CSV table of C-alpha atoms in Angstrom, one decimal:
chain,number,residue,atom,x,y,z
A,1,UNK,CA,-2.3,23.8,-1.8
A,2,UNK,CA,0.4,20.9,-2.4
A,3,UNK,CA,-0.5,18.5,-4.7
A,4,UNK,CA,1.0,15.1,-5.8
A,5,UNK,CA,1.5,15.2,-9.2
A,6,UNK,CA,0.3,12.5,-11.7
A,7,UNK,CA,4.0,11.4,-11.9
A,8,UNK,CA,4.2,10.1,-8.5
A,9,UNK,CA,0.1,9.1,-8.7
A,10,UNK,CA,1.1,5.2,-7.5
A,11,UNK,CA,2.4,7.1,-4.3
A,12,UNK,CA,-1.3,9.0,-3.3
A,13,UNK,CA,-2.8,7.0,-1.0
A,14,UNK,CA,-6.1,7.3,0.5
A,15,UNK,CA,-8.3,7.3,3.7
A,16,UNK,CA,-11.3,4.9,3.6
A,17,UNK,CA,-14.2,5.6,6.1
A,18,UNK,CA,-16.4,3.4,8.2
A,19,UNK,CA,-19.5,5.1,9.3
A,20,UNK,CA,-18.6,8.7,10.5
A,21,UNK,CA,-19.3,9.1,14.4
A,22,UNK,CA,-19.6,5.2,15.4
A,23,UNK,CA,-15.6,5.0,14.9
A,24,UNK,CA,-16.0,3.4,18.6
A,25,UNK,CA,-18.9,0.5,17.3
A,26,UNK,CA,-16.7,-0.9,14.3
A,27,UNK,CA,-15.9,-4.2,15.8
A,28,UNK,CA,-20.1,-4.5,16.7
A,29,UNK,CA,-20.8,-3.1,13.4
A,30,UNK,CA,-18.7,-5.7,11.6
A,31,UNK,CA,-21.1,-8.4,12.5
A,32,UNK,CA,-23.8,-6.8,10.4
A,33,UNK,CA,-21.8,-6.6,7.6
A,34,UNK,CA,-19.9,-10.1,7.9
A,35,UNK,CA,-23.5,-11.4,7.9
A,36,UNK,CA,-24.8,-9.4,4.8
A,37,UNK,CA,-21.1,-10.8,3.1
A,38,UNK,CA,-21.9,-14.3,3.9
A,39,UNK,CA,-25.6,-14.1,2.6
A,40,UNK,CA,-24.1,-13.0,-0.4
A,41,UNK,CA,-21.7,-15.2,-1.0
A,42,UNK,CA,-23.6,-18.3,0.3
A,43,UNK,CA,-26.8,-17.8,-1.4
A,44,UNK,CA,-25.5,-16.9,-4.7
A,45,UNK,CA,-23.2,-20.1,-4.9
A,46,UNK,CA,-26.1,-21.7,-3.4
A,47,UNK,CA,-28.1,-20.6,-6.6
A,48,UNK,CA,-25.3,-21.9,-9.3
A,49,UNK,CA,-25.0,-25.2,-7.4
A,50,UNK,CA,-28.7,-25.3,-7.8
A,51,UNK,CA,-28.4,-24.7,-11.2
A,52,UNK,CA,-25.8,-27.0,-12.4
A,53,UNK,CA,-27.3,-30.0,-10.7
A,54,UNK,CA,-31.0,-30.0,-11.4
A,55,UNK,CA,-31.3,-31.0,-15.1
A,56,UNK,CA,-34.8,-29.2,-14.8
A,57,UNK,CA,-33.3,-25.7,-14.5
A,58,UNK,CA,-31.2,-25.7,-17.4
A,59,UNK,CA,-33.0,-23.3,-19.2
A,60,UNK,CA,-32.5,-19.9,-20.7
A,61,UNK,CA,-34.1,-18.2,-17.4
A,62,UNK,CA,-31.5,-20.0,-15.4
A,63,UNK,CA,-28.1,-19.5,-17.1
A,64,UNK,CA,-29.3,-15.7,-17.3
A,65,UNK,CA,-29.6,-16.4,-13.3
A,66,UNK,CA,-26.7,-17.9,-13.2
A,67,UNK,CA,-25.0,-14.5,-14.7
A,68,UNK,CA,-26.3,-12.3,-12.2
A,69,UNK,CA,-25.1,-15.4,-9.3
A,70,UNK,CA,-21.5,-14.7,-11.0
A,71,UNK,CA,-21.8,-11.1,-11.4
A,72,UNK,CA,-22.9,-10.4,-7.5
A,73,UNK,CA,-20.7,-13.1,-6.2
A,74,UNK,CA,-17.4,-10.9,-8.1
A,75,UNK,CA,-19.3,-7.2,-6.6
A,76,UNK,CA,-19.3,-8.6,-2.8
A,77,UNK,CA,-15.7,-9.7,-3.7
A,78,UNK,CA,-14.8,-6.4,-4.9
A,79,UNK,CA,-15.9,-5.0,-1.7
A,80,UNK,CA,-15.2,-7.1,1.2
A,81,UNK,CA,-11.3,-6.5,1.3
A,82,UNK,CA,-11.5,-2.9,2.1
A,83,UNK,CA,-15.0,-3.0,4.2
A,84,UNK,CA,-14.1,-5.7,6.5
A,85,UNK,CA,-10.3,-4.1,6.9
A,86,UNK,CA,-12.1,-0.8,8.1
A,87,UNK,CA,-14.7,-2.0,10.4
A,88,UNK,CA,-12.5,-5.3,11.8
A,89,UNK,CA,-8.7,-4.2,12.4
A,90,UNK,CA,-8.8,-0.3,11.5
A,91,UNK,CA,-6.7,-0.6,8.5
A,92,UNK,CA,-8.0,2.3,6.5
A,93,UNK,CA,-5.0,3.7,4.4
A,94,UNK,CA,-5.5,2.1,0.4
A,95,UNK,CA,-2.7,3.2,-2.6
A,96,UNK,CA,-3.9,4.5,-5.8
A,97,UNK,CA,-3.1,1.1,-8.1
A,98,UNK,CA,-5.7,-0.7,-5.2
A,99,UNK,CA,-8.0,1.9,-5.5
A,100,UNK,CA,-8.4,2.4,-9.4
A,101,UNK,CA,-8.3,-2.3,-9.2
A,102,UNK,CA,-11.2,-1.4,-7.2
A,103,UNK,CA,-12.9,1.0,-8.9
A,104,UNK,CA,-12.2,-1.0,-12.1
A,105,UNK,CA,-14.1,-4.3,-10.7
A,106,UNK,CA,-16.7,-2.6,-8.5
A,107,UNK,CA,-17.9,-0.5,-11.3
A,108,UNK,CA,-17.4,-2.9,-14.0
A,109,UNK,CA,-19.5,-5.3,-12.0
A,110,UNK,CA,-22.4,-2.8,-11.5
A,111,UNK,CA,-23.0,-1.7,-14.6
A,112,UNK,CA,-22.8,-5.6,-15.5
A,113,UNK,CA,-25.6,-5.9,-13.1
A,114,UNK,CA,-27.5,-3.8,-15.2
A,115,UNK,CA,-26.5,-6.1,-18.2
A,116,UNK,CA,-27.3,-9.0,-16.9
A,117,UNK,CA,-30.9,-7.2,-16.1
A,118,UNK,CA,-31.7,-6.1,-19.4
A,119,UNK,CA,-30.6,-9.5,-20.8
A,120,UNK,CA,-33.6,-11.0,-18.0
A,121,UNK,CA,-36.3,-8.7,-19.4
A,122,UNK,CA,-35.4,-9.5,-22.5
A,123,UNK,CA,-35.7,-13.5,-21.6
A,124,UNK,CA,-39.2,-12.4,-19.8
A,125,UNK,CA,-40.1,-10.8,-22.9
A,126,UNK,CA,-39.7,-14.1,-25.5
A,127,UNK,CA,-40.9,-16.4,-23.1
A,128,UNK,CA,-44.4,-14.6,-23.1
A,129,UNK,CA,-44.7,-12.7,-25.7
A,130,UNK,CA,-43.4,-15.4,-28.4
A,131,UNK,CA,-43.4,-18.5,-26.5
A,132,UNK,CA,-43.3,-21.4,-29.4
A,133,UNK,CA,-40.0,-19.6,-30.8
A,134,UNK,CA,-38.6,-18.7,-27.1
A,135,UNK,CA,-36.3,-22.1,-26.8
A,136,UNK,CA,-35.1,-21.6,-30.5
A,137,UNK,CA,-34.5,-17.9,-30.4
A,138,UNK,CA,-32.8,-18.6,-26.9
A,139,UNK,CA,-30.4,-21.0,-27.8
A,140,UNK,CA,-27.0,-22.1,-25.5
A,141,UNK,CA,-24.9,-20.1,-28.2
A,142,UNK,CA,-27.2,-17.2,-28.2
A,143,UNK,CA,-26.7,-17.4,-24.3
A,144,UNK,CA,-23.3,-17.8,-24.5
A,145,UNK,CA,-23.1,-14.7,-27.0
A,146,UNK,CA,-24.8,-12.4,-24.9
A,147,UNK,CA,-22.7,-13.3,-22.1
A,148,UNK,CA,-19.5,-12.4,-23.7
A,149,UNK,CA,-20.8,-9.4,-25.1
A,150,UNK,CA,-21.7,-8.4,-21.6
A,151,UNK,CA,-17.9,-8.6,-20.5
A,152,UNK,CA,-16.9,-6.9,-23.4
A,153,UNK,CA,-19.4,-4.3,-23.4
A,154,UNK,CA,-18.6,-3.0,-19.6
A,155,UNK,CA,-15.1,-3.7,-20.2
A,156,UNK,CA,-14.2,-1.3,-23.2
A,157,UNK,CA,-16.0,0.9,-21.7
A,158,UNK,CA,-14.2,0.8,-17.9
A,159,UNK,CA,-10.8,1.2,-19.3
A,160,UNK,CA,-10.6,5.3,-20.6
A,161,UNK,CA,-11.8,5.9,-16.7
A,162,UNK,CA,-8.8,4.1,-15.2
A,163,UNK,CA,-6.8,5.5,-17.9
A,164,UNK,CA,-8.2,9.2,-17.2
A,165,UNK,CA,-8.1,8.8,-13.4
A,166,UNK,CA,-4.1,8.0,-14.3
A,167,UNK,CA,-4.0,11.4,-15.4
A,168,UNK,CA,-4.8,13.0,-12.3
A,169,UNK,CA,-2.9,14.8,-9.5
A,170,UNK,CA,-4.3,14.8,-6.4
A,171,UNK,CA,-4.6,16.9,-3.1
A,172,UNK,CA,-3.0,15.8,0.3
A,173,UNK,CA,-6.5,15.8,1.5
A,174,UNK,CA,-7.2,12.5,0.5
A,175,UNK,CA,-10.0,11.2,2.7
A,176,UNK,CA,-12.7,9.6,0.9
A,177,UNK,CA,-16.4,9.3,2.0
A,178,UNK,CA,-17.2,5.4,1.4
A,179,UNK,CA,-15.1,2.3,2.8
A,180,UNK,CA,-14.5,1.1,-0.9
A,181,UNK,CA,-12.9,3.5,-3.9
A,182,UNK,CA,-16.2,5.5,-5.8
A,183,UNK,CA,-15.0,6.6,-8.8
A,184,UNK,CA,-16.8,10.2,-8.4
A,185,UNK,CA,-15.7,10.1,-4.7
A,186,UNK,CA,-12.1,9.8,-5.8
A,187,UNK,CA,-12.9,12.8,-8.5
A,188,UNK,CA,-13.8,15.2,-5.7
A,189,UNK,CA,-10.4,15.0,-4.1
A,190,UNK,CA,-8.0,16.0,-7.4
A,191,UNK,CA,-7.3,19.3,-7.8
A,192,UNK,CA,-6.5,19.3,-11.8
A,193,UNK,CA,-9.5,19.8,-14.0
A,194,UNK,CA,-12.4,16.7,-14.0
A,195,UNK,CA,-14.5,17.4,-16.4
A,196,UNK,CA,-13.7,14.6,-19.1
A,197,UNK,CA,-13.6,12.4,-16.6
A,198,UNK,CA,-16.9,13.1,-14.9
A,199,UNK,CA,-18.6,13.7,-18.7
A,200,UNK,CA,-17.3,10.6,-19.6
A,201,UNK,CA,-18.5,8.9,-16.2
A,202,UNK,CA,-21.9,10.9,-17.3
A,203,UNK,CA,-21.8,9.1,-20.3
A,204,UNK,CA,-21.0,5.4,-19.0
A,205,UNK,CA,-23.7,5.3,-16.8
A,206,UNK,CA,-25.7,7.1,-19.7
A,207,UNK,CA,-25.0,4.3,-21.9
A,208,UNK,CA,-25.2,1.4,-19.8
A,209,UNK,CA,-28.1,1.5,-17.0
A,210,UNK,CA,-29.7,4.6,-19.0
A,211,UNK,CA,-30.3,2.5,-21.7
A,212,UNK,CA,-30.8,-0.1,-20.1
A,213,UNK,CA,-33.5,0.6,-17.9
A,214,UNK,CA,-35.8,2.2,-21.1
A,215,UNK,CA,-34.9,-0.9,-22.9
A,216,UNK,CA,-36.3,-3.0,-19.6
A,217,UNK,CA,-39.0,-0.7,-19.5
A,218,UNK,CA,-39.7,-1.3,-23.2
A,219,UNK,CA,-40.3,-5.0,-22.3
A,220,UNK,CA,-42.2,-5.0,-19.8
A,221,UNK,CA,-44.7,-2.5,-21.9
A,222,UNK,CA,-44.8,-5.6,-24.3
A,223,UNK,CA,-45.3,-8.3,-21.8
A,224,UNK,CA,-48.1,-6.2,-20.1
A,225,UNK,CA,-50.1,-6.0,-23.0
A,226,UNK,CA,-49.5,-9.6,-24.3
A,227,UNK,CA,-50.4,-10.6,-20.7
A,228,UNK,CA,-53.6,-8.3,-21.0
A,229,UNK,CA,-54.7,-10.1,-24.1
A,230,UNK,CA,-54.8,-13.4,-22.3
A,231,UNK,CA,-58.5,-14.4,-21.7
A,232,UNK,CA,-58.2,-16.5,-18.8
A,233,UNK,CA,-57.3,-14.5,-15.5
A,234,UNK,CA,-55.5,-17.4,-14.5
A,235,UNK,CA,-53.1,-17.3,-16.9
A,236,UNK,CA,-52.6,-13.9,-16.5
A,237,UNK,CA,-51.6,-14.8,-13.1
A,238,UNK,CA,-49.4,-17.0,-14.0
A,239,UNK,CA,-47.6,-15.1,-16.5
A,240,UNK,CA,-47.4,-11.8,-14.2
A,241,UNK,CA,-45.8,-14.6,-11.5
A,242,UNK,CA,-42.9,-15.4,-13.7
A,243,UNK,CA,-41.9,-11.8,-13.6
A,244,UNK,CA,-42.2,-10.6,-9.9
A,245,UNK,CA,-38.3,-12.0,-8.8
A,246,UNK,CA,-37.6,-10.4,-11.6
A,247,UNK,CA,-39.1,-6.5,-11.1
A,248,UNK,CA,-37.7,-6.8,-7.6
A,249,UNK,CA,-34.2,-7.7,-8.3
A,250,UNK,CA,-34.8,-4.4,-11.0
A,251,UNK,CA,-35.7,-2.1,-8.0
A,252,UNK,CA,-33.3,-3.2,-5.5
A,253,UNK,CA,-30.5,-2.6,-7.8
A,254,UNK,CA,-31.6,0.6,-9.6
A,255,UNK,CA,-33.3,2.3,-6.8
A,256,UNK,CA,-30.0,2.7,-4.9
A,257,UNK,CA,-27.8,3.1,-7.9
A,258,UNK,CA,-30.2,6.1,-8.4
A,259,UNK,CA,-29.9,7.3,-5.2
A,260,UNK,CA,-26.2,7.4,-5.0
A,261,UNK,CA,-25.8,9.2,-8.0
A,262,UNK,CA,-28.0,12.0,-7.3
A,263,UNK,CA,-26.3,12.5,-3.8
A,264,UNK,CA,-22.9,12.8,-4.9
A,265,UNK,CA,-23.8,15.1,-7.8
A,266,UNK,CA,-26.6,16.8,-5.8
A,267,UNK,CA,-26.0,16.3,-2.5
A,268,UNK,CA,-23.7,18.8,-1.4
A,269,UNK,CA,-24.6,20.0,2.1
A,270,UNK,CA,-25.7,16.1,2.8
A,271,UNK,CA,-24.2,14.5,5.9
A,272,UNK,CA,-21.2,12.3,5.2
A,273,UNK,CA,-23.1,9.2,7.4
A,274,UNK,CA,-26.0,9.3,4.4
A,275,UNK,CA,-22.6,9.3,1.7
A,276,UNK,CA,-21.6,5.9,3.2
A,277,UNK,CA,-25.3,4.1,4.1
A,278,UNK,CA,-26.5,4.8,0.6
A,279,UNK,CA,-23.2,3.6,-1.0
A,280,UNK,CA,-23.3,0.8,1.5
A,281,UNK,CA,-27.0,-0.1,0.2
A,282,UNK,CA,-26.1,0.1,-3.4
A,283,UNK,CA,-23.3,-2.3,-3.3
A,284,UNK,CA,-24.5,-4.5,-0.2
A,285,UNK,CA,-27.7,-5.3,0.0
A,286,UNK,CA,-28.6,-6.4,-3.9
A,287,UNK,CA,-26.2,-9.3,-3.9
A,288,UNK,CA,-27.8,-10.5,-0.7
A,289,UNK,CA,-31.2,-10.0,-1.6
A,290,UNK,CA,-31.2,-11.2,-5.1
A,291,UNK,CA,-30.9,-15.0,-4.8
A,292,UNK,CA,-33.4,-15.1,-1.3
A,293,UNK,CA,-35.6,-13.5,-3.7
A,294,UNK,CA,-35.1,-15.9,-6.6
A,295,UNK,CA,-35.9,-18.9,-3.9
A,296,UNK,CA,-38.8,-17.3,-2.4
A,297,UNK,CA,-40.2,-15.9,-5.4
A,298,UNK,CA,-39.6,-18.9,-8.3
A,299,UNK,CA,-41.9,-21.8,-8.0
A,300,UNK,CA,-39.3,-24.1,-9.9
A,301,UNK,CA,-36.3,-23.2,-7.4
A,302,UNK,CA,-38.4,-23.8,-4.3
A,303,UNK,CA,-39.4,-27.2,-5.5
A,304,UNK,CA,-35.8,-28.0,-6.2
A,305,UNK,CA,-34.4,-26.7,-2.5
A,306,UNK,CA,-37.8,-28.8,-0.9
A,307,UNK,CA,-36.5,-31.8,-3.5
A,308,UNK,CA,-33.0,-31.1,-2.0
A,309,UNK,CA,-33.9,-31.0,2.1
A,310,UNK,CA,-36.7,-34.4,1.4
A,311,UNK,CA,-33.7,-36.6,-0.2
A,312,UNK,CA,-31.1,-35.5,2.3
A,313,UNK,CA,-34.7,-36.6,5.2
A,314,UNK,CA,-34.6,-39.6,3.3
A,315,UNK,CA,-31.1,-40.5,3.7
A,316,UNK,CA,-31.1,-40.0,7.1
């Protein structure tokens, strides 16, 4: 079989795909997606506006908020060139330096997700387990710290796979099975050896939402019992509460990340539709869902948006 060798690798291009067997239904299918886009990227800039104007929000809870706003605001971003080319004017064809800019952002985004997550849990955690020392554990520079560390963290570790994925040649069968650039999607189609680029892929996602998730789980172990040991029910309640936006932002995300790892690894014989509605999911629907969440969910946000809609009554 021909290849194109590594040399020429900013000549490969490859074949995005829409939804295999509703080619015909893209335009009608596009307004689905344009809607879940414009949730996304509505809702979460609806959240930081939120969050820089009421004085009542700036607290550590709420810049950690405002980090997952910014992080799913960049993953729709990452997305939405490639998605809405496919399924609105056809244009499927993407060059390798696009595709590994795109697999650079969307990935470095996702496993900033996770991040962002664990940094949550870990707010969560202070709050109720040592409230009198959360404000003065959780100062703005401590904020600011874990923020940078975040970049850093996903960063270092996304630049060997761009530089490995350099190193590939690849087949002239160069169709891919998601409308975006998957880093193990764009594995399957080289035909040199993979295998330190999938064991270090292995170990990215090992080190980043592996740990991650024990170290949320970890948390919320200490919360529950902390809340257990609270006498009244009531404030039980009440502490539970200021975790539920919280554990469903944490399943919406990892659920799907889950998912999608196990079908391209696992999934072999799998119909190439489920390869794109699962990959579709996992990047799609947690950006949208997050901040509607947040506003249904957080007593102190719906008070602000109810503040927001009685001054604007008021005015008129």
């Amino acid at each position: 079989m021909d290849t194109l060798k590594n040399t020429n690798y900013s000549h490969v291009t490859f074949i995005l795909l829409g939804i295999p067997g509703l080619e015909a239904q893209h335009m009608w299918i596009s307004i689905p997606f344009c809607a879940v886009y414009i949730i996304a990227l509505l809702g979460n800039c609806f959240i930081l506006f939120l969050i820089k104007t009421e004085r009542s929000l700036h607290a550590p809870m709420y810049y950690f908020l405002s980090m997952l706003a910014i992080n799913d605001i960049g993953m729709t971003m990452t997305t939405l060139p490639t998605v809405l080319s496919i399924f609105l004017f056809n244009i499927k064809e993407i060059n390798f330096d696009a595709c590994q800019s795109q697999i650079f952002f969307l990935h470095n985004f996702a496993i900033m997700e996770s991040s962002v997550l664990l940094a949550m849990a870990f707010d969560r955690c202070f709050a109720i387990c040592n409230p009198m020392r959360y404000t003065s554990i959780l100062t703005y520079s401590v904020i600011a710290s874990i923020g940078v560390a975040i970049i850093v963290r996903c960063t270092v570790l996304m630049i060997p796979i761009i530089i490995l994925l350099k190193q590939l040649s690849f087949c002239k069968i160069n169709l891919l099975s998601h409308s975006f650039c998957f880093h193990p999607d764009v594995l399957k189609l080289a035909c040199t050896d993979t295998r330190i680029n999938n064991y270090y892929g292995l170990f990215v996602v090992l080190f980043t939402a592996g740990i991650d998730s024990v170290f949320i789980a970890l948390s919320y172990v200490m919360i529950i019992k902390t809340v257990l040991s609270i006498a009244s029910s009531d404030q039980r309640l009440k502490a539970f509460n200021t975790c539920v936006s919280h554990i469903c932002v944490i399943l919406i995300f990892y659920i799907p990340m889950i998912g999608v790892s196990v079908v391209h690894r696992f999934g072999k014989n799998i119909p190439p539709v489920i390869y794109t509605l699962m990959g579709n999911v996992y990047l799609l629907i947690p950006p949208a869902l997050n901040p509607i969440i947040y506003s249904i969910k957080t007593k102190q946000i719906q008070r602000q948006i109810l503040r927001m809609f009685s001054r604007k009554q008021d005015h008129t």
